[in-house]
């Protein structure tokens, strides 16, 4: 089967932001392929073809991109949305745990990009949207490993964008703030908890849980993703929702000491 409609591949479309994005792209006129690690458990979404994909597996990534290309004859958009959180102090997170998280959040994105780019370059057309976070440009105590993974995505995406632009392909960043999904529940807890950090970790966990509960609806992020996908003159980065927009301005304009104090205050850290 080939199609005249543009085709979008959305990773991690089984829940949260990815699910809303898949639906929003269908509404915007795309043929959408959504993925999850076990899509037999996913409730069908109108207009979305679901395929199993684990972004940590090279074999799985190759098979899915091949299948989309064969079934639809084109891949116009890749939304790298699949991601996992990781809570706890930096010292409480083993290297193995941090590597596992990077394998999904960073190397998973790189695997997908390397696999779709030959198709997009051959078409001389394509757009890659990498889902970062406000933690791609802000520090977040007790989420250092996760913040590092999103900072990595920002540097990777901006650099990649310069390389592929000459081939008709763009790579863009979308930065959500706290969003009401299962993200926090699905986040890994520290695998080497230490008494020294326990009390403050619980406080930050509480702050995060409240922020996510009061956060944006996933549809707010989906709207920013559709804007990045469809903008005739794309911007390198799109913040999603008012809080993410304010955080970006604060990071750019606030004096370092004021910014530092604000991060400590928000996380109920002394001083
Ligand atoms: N929620 C927030 O506050 C927030 C804020 C900023 C950025 N983000 C980012 O937004 C993205 C989506 O998160 P969400 O909030 O929608 O959380 P979510 O509901 O937990 O969704 C995560 C998605 O990633 C998929 N996934 C996880 N590991 C995977 C793997 N190894 N291979 C393939 N898919 C995998 C999950 O699918 P299966 O489990 O079905 O495989 C699920 O569909 C993430 O990149 C996250 O870092 C979230």
PDB file of C-alpha atoms and ligand atoms in Angstrom:
ATOM      1  CA  UNK A   1       0.000   0.000   0.000  1.00  0.00           C
ATOM      2  CA  UNK A   2       1.300   3.500  -0.787  1.00  0.00           C
ATOM      3  CA  UNK A   3      -0.384   6.773   0.065  1.00  0.00           C
ATOM      4  CA  UNK A   4      -0.600  10.327  -1.276  1.00  0.00           C
ATOM      5  CA  UNK A   5      -1.072  11.640   2.251  1.00  0.00           C
ATOM      6  CA  UNK A   6       1.983  12.593   4.309  1.00  0.00           C
ATOM      7  CA  UNK A   7       3.094   9.857   6.728  1.00  0.00           C
ATOM      8  CA  UNK A   8       4.105  10.469  10.352  1.00  0.00           C
ATOM      9  CA  UNK A   9       5.786   7.969  12.667  1.00  0.00           C
ATOM     10  CA  UNK A  10       5.270   8.735  16.387  1.00  0.00           C
ATOM     11  CA  UNK A  11       7.259   6.752  18.967  1.00  0.00           C
ATOM     12  CA  UNK A  12       5.659   6.131  22.362  1.00  0.00           C
ATOM     13  CA  UNK A  13       2.100   6.679  21.123  1.00  0.00           C
ATOM     14  CA  UNK A  14       0.591   4.195  23.597  1.00  0.00           C
ATOM     15  CA  UNK A  15      -0.058   6.911  26.203  1.00  0.00           C
ATOM     16  CA  UNK A  16       0.315  10.543  27.255  1.00  0.00           C
ATOM     17  CA  UNK A  17       1.843  13.073  24.883  1.00  0.00           C
ATOM     18  CA  UNK A  18       2.512  10.541  22.096  1.00  0.00           C
ATOM     19  CA  UNK A  19      -1.107   9.359  22.041  1.00  0.00           C
ATOM     20  CA  UNK A  20      -2.467  12.942  21.821  1.00  0.00           C
ATOM     21  CA  UNK A  21       0.110  13.740  19.146  1.00  0.00           C
ATOM     22  CA  UNK A  22      -0.921  10.747  17.035  1.00  0.00           C
ATOM     23  CA  UNK A  23      -4.560  11.899  17.187  1.00  0.00           C
ATOM     24  CA  UNK A  24      -3.648  15.525  16.449  1.00  0.00           C
ATOM     25  CA  UNK A  25      -1.608  14.478  13.397  1.00  0.00           C
ATOM     26  CA  UNK A  26      -4.528  12.379  12.086  1.00  0.00           C
ATOM     27  CA  UNK A  27      -6.706  15.487  12.459  1.00  0.00           C
ATOM     28  CA  UNK A  28      -4.036  17.489  10.576  1.00  0.00           C
ATOM     29  CA  UNK A  29      -4.316  15.114   7.583  1.00  0.00           C
ATOM     30  CA  UNK A  30      -1.474  12.638   8.177  1.00  0.00           C
ATOM     31  CA  UNK A  31      -1.400   8.876   7.888  1.00  0.00           C
ATOM     32  CA  UNK A  32      -0.039   8.080  11.347  1.00  0.00           C
ATOM     33  CA  UNK A  33       1.955   5.099  12.601  1.00  0.00           C
ATOM     34  CA  UNK A  34       2.079   5.017  16.403  1.00  0.00           C
ATOM     35  CA  UNK A  35       4.323   2.728  18.412  1.00  0.00           C
ATOM     36  CA  UNK A  36       4.628   1.162  21.848  1.00  0.00           C
ATOM     37  CA  UNK A  37       6.593  -1.773  23.214  1.00  0.00           C
ATOM     38  CA  UNK A  38       3.482  -4.004  23.357  1.00  0.00           C
ATOM     39  CA  UNK A  39       0.702  -2.584  21.214  1.00  0.00           C
ATOM     40  CA  UNK A  40      -1.526  -5.644  21.729  1.00  0.00           C
ATOM     41  CA  UNK A  41      -2.467  -3.898  25.014  1.00  0.00           C
ATOM     42  CA  UNK A  42      -3.190  -0.531  23.396  1.00  0.00           C
ATOM     43  CA  UNK A  43      -6.746   0.705  22.806  1.00  0.00           C
ATOM     44  CA  UNK A  44      -7.085   1.330  19.044  1.00  0.00           C
ATOM     45  CA  UNK A  45      -7.093   4.993  17.933  1.00  0.00           C
ATOM     46  CA  UNK A  46      -9.026   6.002  14.789  1.00  0.00           C
ATOM     47  CA  UNK A  47      -6.649   6.585  11.874  1.00  0.00           C
ATOM     48  CA  UNK A  48      -3.541   5.315  13.709  1.00  0.00           C
ATOM     49  CA  UNK A  49      -1.721   2.132  12.651  1.00  0.00           C
ATOM     50  CA  UNK A  50       0.043   0.664  15.692  1.00  0.00           C
ATOM     51  CA  UNK A  51       3.364  -1.205  15.468  1.00  0.00           C
ATOM     52  CA  UNK A  52       5.526  -2.697  18.231  1.00  0.00           C
ATOM     53  CA  UNK A  53       8.787  -0.816  18.751  1.00  0.00           C
ATOM     54  CA  UNK A  54      11.429  -0.835  21.448  1.00  0.00           C
ATOM     55  CA  UNK A  55      13.813   2.042  20.764  1.00  0.00           C
ATOM     56  CA  UNK A  56      16.628   0.383  22.724  1.00  0.00           C
ATOM     57  CA  UNK A  57      16.712  -2.475  20.184  1.00  0.00           C
ATOM     58  CA  UNK A  58      18.546  -1.910  16.911  1.00  0.00           C
ATOM     59  CA  UNK A  59      16.647  -4.849  15.348  1.00  0.00           C
ATOM     60  CA  UNK A  60      13.277  -3.463  16.394  1.00  0.00           C
ATOM     61  CA  UNK A  61      14.096   0.038  15.089  1.00  0.00           C
ATOM     62  CA  UNK A  62      15.288  -1.303  11.718  1.00  0.00           C
ATOM     63  CA  UNK A  63      12.226  -3.558  11.337  1.00  0.00           C
ATOM     64  CA  UNK A  64       9.696  -0.811  12.110  1.00  0.00           C
ATOM     65  CA  UNK A  65      11.199   1.810   9.800  1.00  0.00           C
ATOM     66  CA  UNK A  66      11.437  -0.813   7.038  1.00  0.00           C
ATOM     67  CA  UNK A  67       7.795  -1.793   7.559  1.00  0.00           C
ATOM     68  CA  UNK A  68       6.550   1.820   7.460  1.00  0.00           C
ATOM     69  CA  UNK A  69       8.537   2.493   4.294  1.00  0.00           C
ATOM     70  CA  UNK A  70       7.206  -0.653   2.579  1.00  0.00           C
ATOM     71  CA  UNK A  71       3.583  -0.245   3.700  1.00  0.00           C
ATOM     72  CA  UNK A  72       3.229   3.490   3.042  1.00  0.00           C
ATOM     73  CA  UNK A  73       5.977   4.172   0.503  1.00  0.00           C
ATOM     74  CA  UNK A  74       7.164   7.294   2.364  1.00  0.00           C
ATOM     75  CA  UNK A  75       8.102   8.717   5.793  1.00  0.00           C
ATOM     76  CA  UNK A  76       7.585  12.464   6.035  1.00  0.00           C
ATOM     77  CA  UNK A  77       7.693  13.015   9.791  1.00  0.00           C
ATOM     78  CA  UNK A  78       9.355  11.276  12.728  1.00  0.00           C
ATOM     79  CA  UNK A  79       8.292  12.339  16.229  1.00  0.00           C
ATOM     80  CA  UNK A  80      10.805  10.969  18.743  1.00  0.00           C
ATOM     81  CA  UNK A  81       8.557  11.069  21.781  1.00  0.00           C
ATOM     82  CA  UNK A  82       9.328   7.765  23.584  1.00  0.00           C
ATOM     83  CA  UNK A  83      11.063   8.541  26.853  1.00  0.00           C
ATOM     84  CA  UNK A  84      11.400   7.562  30.483  1.00  0.00           C
ATOM     85  CA  UNK A  85      11.952   9.598  33.630  1.00  0.00           C
ATOM     86  CA  UNK A  86      14.433   8.941  36.400  1.00  0.00           C
ATOM     87  CA  UNK A  87      14.062  10.398  39.892  1.00  0.00           C
ATOM     88  CA  UNK A  88      16.496  10.593  42.789  1.00  0.00           C
ATOM     89  CA  UNK A  89      19.753  12.336  43.665  1.00  0.00           C
ATOM     90  CA  UNK A  90      22.616  11.968  41.210  1.00  0.00           C
ATOM     91  CA  UNK A  91      24.631   9.951  43.731  1.00  0.00           C
ATOM     92  CA  UNK A  92      21.661   7.612  44.264  1.00  0.00           C
ATOM     93  CA  UNK A  93      21.523   6.738  40.552  1.00  0.00           C
ATOM     94  CA  UNK A  94      23.925   3.976  39.539  1.00  0.00           C
ATOM     95  CA  UNK A  95      25.785   4.283  36.278  1.00  0.00           C
ATOM     96  CA  UNK A  96      23.916   1.219  34.996  1.00  0.00           C
ATOM     97  CA  UNK A  97      20.581   2.914  35.762  1.00  0.00           C
ATOM     98  CA  UNK A  98      21.624   6.145  34.061  1.00  0.00           C
ATOM     99  CA  UNK A  99      22.910   4.205  31.024  1.00  0.00           C
ATOM    100  CA  UNK A 100      19.575   2.363  30.746  1.00  0.00           C
ATOM    101  CA  UNK A 101      17.688   5.669  30.732  1.00  0.00           C
ATOM    102  CA  UNK A 102      20.094   7.216  28.185  1.00  0.00           C
ATOM    103  CA  UNK A 103      19.597   4.135  26.003  1.00  0.00           C
ATOM    104  CA  UNK A 104      15.922   5.115  25.627  1.00  0.00           C
ATOM    105  CA  UNK A 105      16.002   8.930  25.838  1.00  0.00           C
ATOM    106  CA  UNK A 106      19.206   9.625  23.887  1.00  0.00           C
ATOM    107  CA  UNK A 107      20.479   6.573  21.975  1.00  0.00           C
ATOM    108  CA  UNK A 108      16.881   5.561  21.144  1.00  0.00           C
ATOM    109  CA  UNK A 109      16.477   8.908  19.381  1.00  0.00           C
ATOM    110  CA  UNK A 110      19.813   8.466  17.570  1.00  0.00           C
ATOM    111  CA  UNK A 111      18.845   4.933  16.432  1.00  0.00           C
ATOM    112  CA  UNK A 112      15.559   6.215  15.012  1.00  0.00           C
ATOM    113  CA  UNK A 113      17.202   9.197  13.300  1.00  0.00           C
ATOM    114  CA  UNK A 114      19.919   7.084  11.674  1.00  0.00           C
ATOM    115  CA  UNK A 115      17.298   4.679  10.361  1.00  0.00           C
ATOM    116  CA  UNK A 116      14.831   7.233   8.903  1.00  0.00           C
ATOM    117  CA  UNK A 117      17.366   9.677   7.463  1.00  0.00           C
ATOM    118  CA  UNK A 118      18.273   7.604   4.368  1.00  0.00           C
ATOM    119  CA  UNK A 119      14.542   7.561   3.461  1.00  0.00           C
ATOM    120  CA  UNK A 120      14.109  11.296   4.093  1.00  0.00           C
ATOM    121  CA  UNK A 121      17.304  12.211   2.206  1.00  0.00           C
ATOM    122  CA  UNK A 122      16.169  10.103  -0.761  1.00  0.00           C
ATOM    123  CA  UNK A 123      12.822  11.953  -0.720  1.00  0.00           C
ATOM    124  CA  UNK A 124      14.712  15.244  -0.196  1.00  0.00           C
ATOM    125  CA  UNK A 125      11.964  16.004   2.310  1.00  0.00           C
ATOM    126  CA  UNK A 126      11.274  15.272   5.959  1.00  0.00           C
ATOM    127  CA  UNK A 127      10.941  16.619   9.449  1.00  0.00           C
ATOM    128  CA  UNK A 128      12.237  15.112  12.693  1.00  0.00           C
ATOM    129  CA  UNK A 129      10.731  16.381  15.942  1.00  0.00           C
ATOM    130  CA  UNK A 130      12.627  15.453  19.091  1.00  0.00           C
ATOM    131  CA  UNK A 131      10.713  15.795  22.351  1.00  0.00           C
ATOM    132  CA  UNK A 132      12.984  17.428  24.877  1.00  0.00           C
ATOM    133  CA  UNK A 133      11.718  19.171  28.017  1.00  0.00           C
ATOM    134  CA  UNK A 134      12.217  22.401  29.919  1.00  0.00           C
ATOM    135  CA  UNK A 135      14.809  20.184  31.651  1.00  0.00           C
ATOM    136  CA  UNK A 136      16.693  20.291  28.351  1.00  0.00           C
ATOM    137  CA  UNK A 137      17.744  23.854  29.309  1.00  0.00           C
ATOM    138  CA  UNK A 138      17.017  24.078  33.079  1.00  0.00           C
ATOM    139  CA  UNK A 139      18.681  22.228  35.955  1.00  0.00           C
ATOM    140  CA  UNK A 140      16.473  19.968  38.088  1.00  0.00           C
ATOM    141  CA  UNK A 141      17.900  18.742  41.392  1.00  0.00           C
ATOM    142  CA  UNK A 142      16.960  15.110  42.116  1.00  0.00           C
ATOM    143  CA  UNK A 143      16.463  14.502  38.391  1.00  0.00           C
ATOM    144  CA  UNK A 144      20.062  15.123  37.266  1.00  0.00           C
ATOM    145  CA  UNK A 145      20.404  12.045  35.039  1.00  0.00           C
ATOM    146  CA  UNK A 146      17.089  12.758  33.278  1.00  0.00           C
ATOM    147  CA  UNK A 147      17.962  16.468  32.849  1.00  0.00           C
ATOM    148  CA  UNK A 148      21.328  15.386  31.388  1.00  0.00           C
ATOM    149  CA  UNK A 149      19.538  13.156  28.850  1.00  0.00           C
ATOM    150  CA  UNK A 150      17.314  16.031  27.703  1.00  0.00           C
ATOM    151  CA  UNK A 151      20.263  18.481  27.577  1.00  0.00           C
ATOM    152  CA  UNK A 152      21.973  15.890  25.343  1.00  0.00           C
ATOM    153  CA  UNK A 153      18.948  15.799  23.031  1.00  0.00           C
ATOM    154  CA  UNK A 154      19.055  19.587  22.648  1.00  0.00           C
ATOM    155  CA  UNK A 155      22.735  19.672  21.602  1.00  0.00           C
ATOM    156  CA  UNK A 156      22.290  16.680  19.319  1.00  0.00           C
ATOM    157  CA  UNK A 157      19.173  18.019  17.594  1.00  0.00           C
ATOM    158  CA  UNK A 158      20.468  21.540  17.000  1.00  0.00           C
ATOM    159  CA  UNK A 159      23.729  20.177  15.536  1.00  0.00           C
ATOM    160  CA  UNK A 160      21.934  17.570  13.402  1.00  0.00           C
ATOM    161  CA  UNK A 161      19.586  20.221  12.014  1.00  0.00           C
ATOM    162  CA  UNK A 162      22.525  22.086  10.453  1.00  0.00           C
ATOM    163  CA  UNK A 163      23.785  18.904   8.759  1.00  0.00           C
ATOM    164  CA  UNK A 164      20.530  17.743   7.201  1.00  0.00           C
ATOM    165  CA  UNK A 165      19.021  21.059   6.132  1.00  0.00           C
ATOM    166  CA  UNK A 166      20.929  20.921   2.816  1.00  0.00           C
ATOM    167  CA  UNK A 167      19.184  17.586   2.140  1.00  0.00           C
ATOM    168  CA  UNK A 168      15.683  19.039   2.565  1.00  0.00           C
ATOM    169  CA  UNK A 169      15.248  17.625   6.091  1.00  0.00           C
ATOM    170  CA  UNK A 170      14.876  19.541   9.386  1.00  0.00           C
ATOM    171  CA  UNK A 171      15.355  18.416  12.997  1.00  0.00           C
ATOM    172  CA  UNK A 172      13.438  20.484  15.571  1.00  0.00           C
ATOM    173  CA  UNK A 173      13.006  20.481  19.330  1.00  0.00           C
ATOM    174  CA  UNK A 174       9.748  20.635  21.315  1.00  0.00           C
ATOM    175  CA  UNK A 175      10.051  21.556  25.004  1.00  0.00           C
ATOM    176  CA  UNK A 176       7.103  20.676  27.244  1.00  0.00           C
ATOM    177  CA  UNK A 177       6.879  21.754  30.894  1.00  0.00           C
ATOM    178  CA  UNK A 178       5.013  19.613  33.463  1.00  0.00           C
ATOM    179  CA  UNK A 179       2.343  17.658  31.589  1.00  0.00           C
ATOM    180  CA  UNK A 180      -0.507  15.547  33.027  1.00  0.00           C
ATOM    181  CA  UNK A 181       0.537  12.041  31.917  1.00  0.00           C
ATOM    182  CA  UNK A 182       1.705   8.827  33.587  1.00  0.00           C
ATOM    183  CA  UNK A 183       5.305  10.056  33.169  1.00  0.00           C
ATOM    184  CA  UNK A 184       6.011  10.565  36.867  1.00  0.00           C
ATOM    185  CA  UNK A 185       4.464   7.185  37.839  1.00  0.00           C
ATOM    186  CA  UNK A 186       6.448   5.508  35.022  1.00  0.00           C
ATOM    187  CA  UNK A 187       9.715   7.157  36.161  1.00  0.00           C
ATOM    188  CA  UNK A 188      12.447   4.952  37.647  1.00  0.00           C
ATOM    189  CA  UNK A 189      13.153   5.355  41.359  1.00  0.00           C
ATOM    190  CA  UNK A 190      16.823   5.568  42.448  1.00  0.00           C
ATOM    191  CA  UNK A 191      18.398   2.102  42.581  1.00  0.00           C
ATOM    192  CA  UNK A 192      20.904   3.022  45.318  1.00  0.00           C
ATOM    193  CA  UNK A 193      18.919   5.189  47.770  1.00  0.00           C
ATOM    194  CA  UNK A 194      21.017   6.960  50.427  1.00  0.00           C
ATOM    195  CA  UNK A 195      19.827   8.188  53.814  1.00  0.00           C
ATOM    196  CA  UNK A 196      21.688  11.494  53.293  1.00  0.00           C
ATOM    197  CA  UNK A 197      19.283  12.490  50.496  1.00  0.00           C
ATOM    198  CA  UNK A 198      16.077  10.747  51.612  1.00  0.00           C
ATOM    199  CA  UNK A 199      14.266  13.691  53.228  1.00  0.00           C
ATOM    200  CA  UNK A 200      15.025  16.223  50.482  1.00  0.00           C
ATOM    201  CA  UNK A 201      14.258  13.640  47.772  1.00  0.00           C
ATOM    202  CA  UNK A 202      10.803  13.083  49.252  1.00  0.00           C
ATOM    203  CA  UNK A 203      10.195  16.835  49.290  1.00  0.00           C
ATOM    204  CA  UNK A 204      11.253  17.223  45.639  1.00  0.00           C
ATOM    205  CA  UNK A 205       9.184  14.152  44.660  1.00  0.00           C
ATOM    206  CA  UNK A 206       6.155  15.837  46.270  1.00  0.00           C
ATOM    207  CA  UNK A 207       6.859  19.133  44.463  1.00  0.00           C
ATOM    208  CA  UNK A 208       7.154  17.263  41.138  1.00  0.00           C
ATOM    209  CA  UNK A 209       3.970  15.222  41.708  1.00  0.00           C
ATOM    210  CA  UNK A 210       2.002  18.408  42.451  1.00  0.00           C
ATOM    211  CA  UNK A 211       3.501  20.203  39.432  1.00  0.00           C
ATOM    212  CA  UNK A 212       2.572  17.334  37.095  1.00  0.00           C
ATOM    213  CA  UNK A 213      -0.953  17.159  38.577  1.00  0.00           C
ATOM    214  CA  UNK A 214      -1.410  20.908  37.920  1.00  0.00           C
ATOM    215  CA  UNK A 215       0.467  20.735  34.603  1.00  0.00           C
ATOM    216  CA  UNK A 216      -0.613  21.155  31.008  1.00  0.00           C
ATOM    217  CA  UNK A 217      -2.932  18.712  29.265  1.00  0.00           C
ATOM    218  CA  UNK A 218      -1.034  16.488  26.792  1.00  0.00           C
ATOM    219  CA  UNK A 219      -3.085  18.141  24.021  1.00  0.00           C
ATOM    220  CA  UNK A 220      -1.164  21.397  24.690  1.00  0.00           C
ATOM    221  CA  UNK A 221       2.093  19.620  23.806  1.00  0.00           C
ATOM    222  CA  UNK A 222       0.485  17.857  20.827  1.00  0.00           C
ATOM    223  CA  UNK A 223      -0.516  21.278  19.467  1.00  0.00           C
ATOM    224  CA  UNK A 224       3.107  22.524  19.694  1.00  0.00           C
ATOM    225  CA  UNK A 225       4.302  19.340  17.958  1.00  0.00           C
ATOM    226  CA  UNK A 226       1.802  19.789  15.104  1.00  0.00           C
ATOM    227  CA  UNK A 227       2.996  23.415  14.777  1.00  0.00           C
ATOM    228  CA  UNK A 228       6.612  22.196  14.502  1.00  0.00           C
ATOM    229  CA  UNK A 229       5.573  19.578  11.939  1.00  0.00           C
ATOM    230  CA  UNK A 230       3.555  21.945   9.742  1.00  0.00           C
ATOM    231  CA  UNK A 231       5.217  25.389  10.077  1.00  0.00           C
ATOM    232  CA  UNK A 232       6.195  26.636   6.609  1.00  0.00           C
ATOM    233  CA  UNK A 233       9.134  28.451   8.274  1.00  0.00           C
ATOM    234  CA  UNK A 234      10.132  26.123  11.131  1.00  0.00           C
ATOM    235  CA  UNK A 235      11.902  27.395  14.250  1.00  0.00           C
ATOM    236  CA  UNK A 236      14.707  25.335  15.824  1.00  0.00           C
ATOM    237  CA  UNK A 237      12.703  24.984  19.070  1.00  0.00           C
ATOM    238  CA  UNK A 238       9.099  25.219  20.239  1.00  0.00           C
ATOM    239  CA  UNK A 239       8.088  25.604  23.880  1.00  0.00           C
ATOM    240  CA  UNK A 240       4.763  23.928  24.734  1.00  0.00           C
ATOM    241  CA  UNK A 241       2.402  25.868  26.999  1.00  0.00           C
ATOM    242  CA  UNK A 242       2.796  29.139  28.938  1.00  0.00           C
ATOM    243  CA  UNK A 243       5.024  27.795  31.759  1.00  0.00           C
ATOM    244  CA  UNK A 244       7.614  26.417  29.335  1.00  0.00           C
ATOM    245  CA  UNK A 245       7.593  29.761  27.482  1.00  0.00           C
ATOM    246  CA  UNK A 246       8.163  31.695  30.728  1.00  0.00           C
ATOM    247  CA  UNK A 247      10.937  29.276  31.798  1.00  0.00           C
ATOM    248  CA  UNK A 248      12.757  29.833  28.486  1.00  0.00           C
ATOM    249  CA  UNK A 249      12.601  33.644  28.899  1.00  0.00           C
ATOM    250  CA  UNK A 250      13.737  33.412  32.548  1.00  0.00           C
ATOM    251  CA  UNK A 251      16.686  31.197  31.610  1.00  0.00           C
ATOM    252  CA  UNK A 252      17.771  33.695  28.962  1.00  0.00           C
ATOM    253  CA  UNK A 253      17.225  36.962  30.796  1.00  0.00           C
ATOM    254  CA  UNK A 254      17.439  36.383  34.578  1.00  0.00           C
ATOM    255  CA  UNK A 255      20.815  37.108  36.212  1.00  0.00           C
ATOM    256  CA  UNK A 256      22.577  33.849  37.226  1.00  0.00           C
ATOM    257  CA  UNK A 257      22.157  34.444  40.974  1.00  0.00           C
ATOM    258  CA  UNK A 258      18.442  35.212  40.690  1.00  0.00           C
ATOM    259  CA  UNK A 259      17.944  32.134  38.531  1.00  0.00           C
ATOM    260  CA  UNK A 260      19.917  29.936  40.965  1.00  0.00           C
ATOM    261  CA  UNK A 261      17.829  31.183  43.929  1.00  0.00           C
ATOM    262  CA  UNK A 262      14.594  30.518  42.036  1.00  0.00           C
ATOM    263  CA  UNK A 263      15.570  26.886  41.322  1.00  0.00           C
ATOM    264  CA  UNK A 264      16.331  26.329  45.023  1.00  0.00           C
ATOM    265  CA  UNK A 265      13.096  28.015  46.115  1.00  0.00           C
ATOM    266  CA  UNK A 266      10.942  25.973  43.719  1.00  0.00           C
ATOM    267  CA  UNK A 267      12.488  22.742  45.021  1.00  0.00           C
ATOM    268  CA  UNK A 268      12.271  23.811  48.674  1.00  0.00           C
ATOM    269  CA  UNK A 269      16.063  23.633  49.064  1.00  0.00           C
ATOM    270  CA  UNK A 270      17.601  25.749  51.849  1.00  0.00           C
ATOM    271  CA  UNK A 271      19.508  28.975  51.051  1.00  0.00           C
TER     272      UNK A 271
HETATM  273  N1  LIG B   1       4.921  14.485  31.319  1.00  0.00           N
HETATM  274  C1  LIG B   1       5.777  15.469  31.490  1.00  0.00           C
HETATM  275  O1  LIG B   1       5.683  16.239  32.475  1.00  0.00           O
HETATM  276  C2  LIG B   1       6.878  15.702  30.465  1.00  0.00           C
HETATM  277  C3  LIG B   1       7.524  16.946  30.482  1.00  0.00           C
HETATM  278  C4  LIG B   1       8.539  17.185  29.553  1.00  0.00           C
HETATM  279  C5  LIG B   1       8.891  16.225  28.630  1.00  0.00           C
HETATM  280  N2  LIG B   1       8.246  15.012  28.638  1.00  0.00           N
HETATM  281  C6  LIG B   1       8.665  14.023  27.631  1.00  0.00           C
HETATM  282  O2  LIG B   1       7.544  13.673  26.847  1.00  0.00           O
HETATM  283  C7  LIG B   1       7.715  12.360  26.301  1.00  0.00           C
HETATM  284  C8  LIG B   1       6.460  11.531  26.513  1.00  0.00           C
HETATM  285  O3  LIG B   1       6.251  11.344  27.900  1.00  0.00           O
HETATM  286  P1  LIG B   1       4.790  11.272  28.569  1.00  0.00           P
HETATM  287  O4  LIG B   1       4.716  12.368  29.548  1.00  0.00           O
HETATM  288  O5  LIG B   1       3.725  11.152  27.542  1.00  0.00           O
HETATM  289  O6  LIG B   1       4.951   9.920  29.425  1.00  0.00           O
HETATM  290  P2  LIG B   1       4.316   8.444  29.269  1.00  0.00           P
HETATM  291  O7  LIG B   1       2.830   8.525  29.278  1.00  0.00           O
HETATM  292  O8  LIG B   1       5.013   7.626  30.311  1.00  0.00           O
HETATM  293  O9  LIG B   1       4.755   7.999  27.810  1.00  0.00           O
HETATM  294  C9  LIG B   1       6.013   7.478  27.506  1.00  0.00           C
HETATM  295  C10 LIG B   1       5.919   6.723  26.197  1.00  0.00           C
HETATM  296  O10 LIG B   1       7.234   6.245  25.856  1.00  0.00           O
HETATM  297  C11 LIG B   1       7.121   4.879  25.478  1.00  0.00           C
HETATM  298  N3  LIG B   1       8.375   4.164  25.763  1.00  0.00           N
HETATM  299  C12 LIG B   1       9.054   4.096  26.935  1.00  0.00           C
HETATM  300  N4  LIG B   1      10.169   3.352  26.786  1.00  0.00           N
HETATM  301  C13 LIG B   1      10.191   2.955  25.485  1.00  0.00           C
HETATM  302  C14 LIG B   1      11.086   2.170  24.701  1.00  0.00           C
HETATM  303  N5  LIG B   1      12.205   1.605  25.218  1.00  0.00           N
HETATM  304  N6  LIG B   1      10.807   1.973  23.381  1.00  0.00           N
HETATM  305  C15 LIG B   1       9.705   2.504  22.834  1.00  0.00           C
HETATM  306  N7  LIG B   1       8.805   3.255  23.512  1.00  0.00           N
HETATM  307  C16 LIG B   1       9.052   3.468  24.827  1.00  0.00           C
HETATM  308  C17 LIG B   1       5.946   4.342  26.289  1.00  0.00           C
HETATM  309  O11 LIG B   1       5.370   3.243  25.590  1.00  0.00           O
HETATM  310  P3  LIG B   1       5.267   1.735  26.139  1.00  0.00           P
HETATM  311  O12 LIG B   1       5.466   1.766  27.626  1.00  0.00           O
HETATM  312  O13 LIG B   1       3.894   1.312  25.709  1.00  0.00           O
HETATM  313  O14 LIG B   1       6.353   1.044  25.395  1.00  0.00           O
HETATM  314  C18 LIG B   1       4.988   5.532  26.285  1.00  0.00           C
HETATM  315  O15 LIG B   1       4.169   5.500  25.140  1.00  0.00           O
HETATM  316  C19 LIG B   1       8.983  11.791  26.957  1.00  0.00           C
HETATM  317  O16 LIG B   1      10.082  11.923  26.071  1.00  0.00           O
HETATM  318  C20 LIG B   1       9.182  12.708  28.175  1.00  0.00           C
HETATM  319  O17 LIG B   1      10.543  12.773  28.555  1.00  0.00           O
HETATM  320  C21 LIG B   1       7.248  14.737  29.521  1.00  0.00           C
END
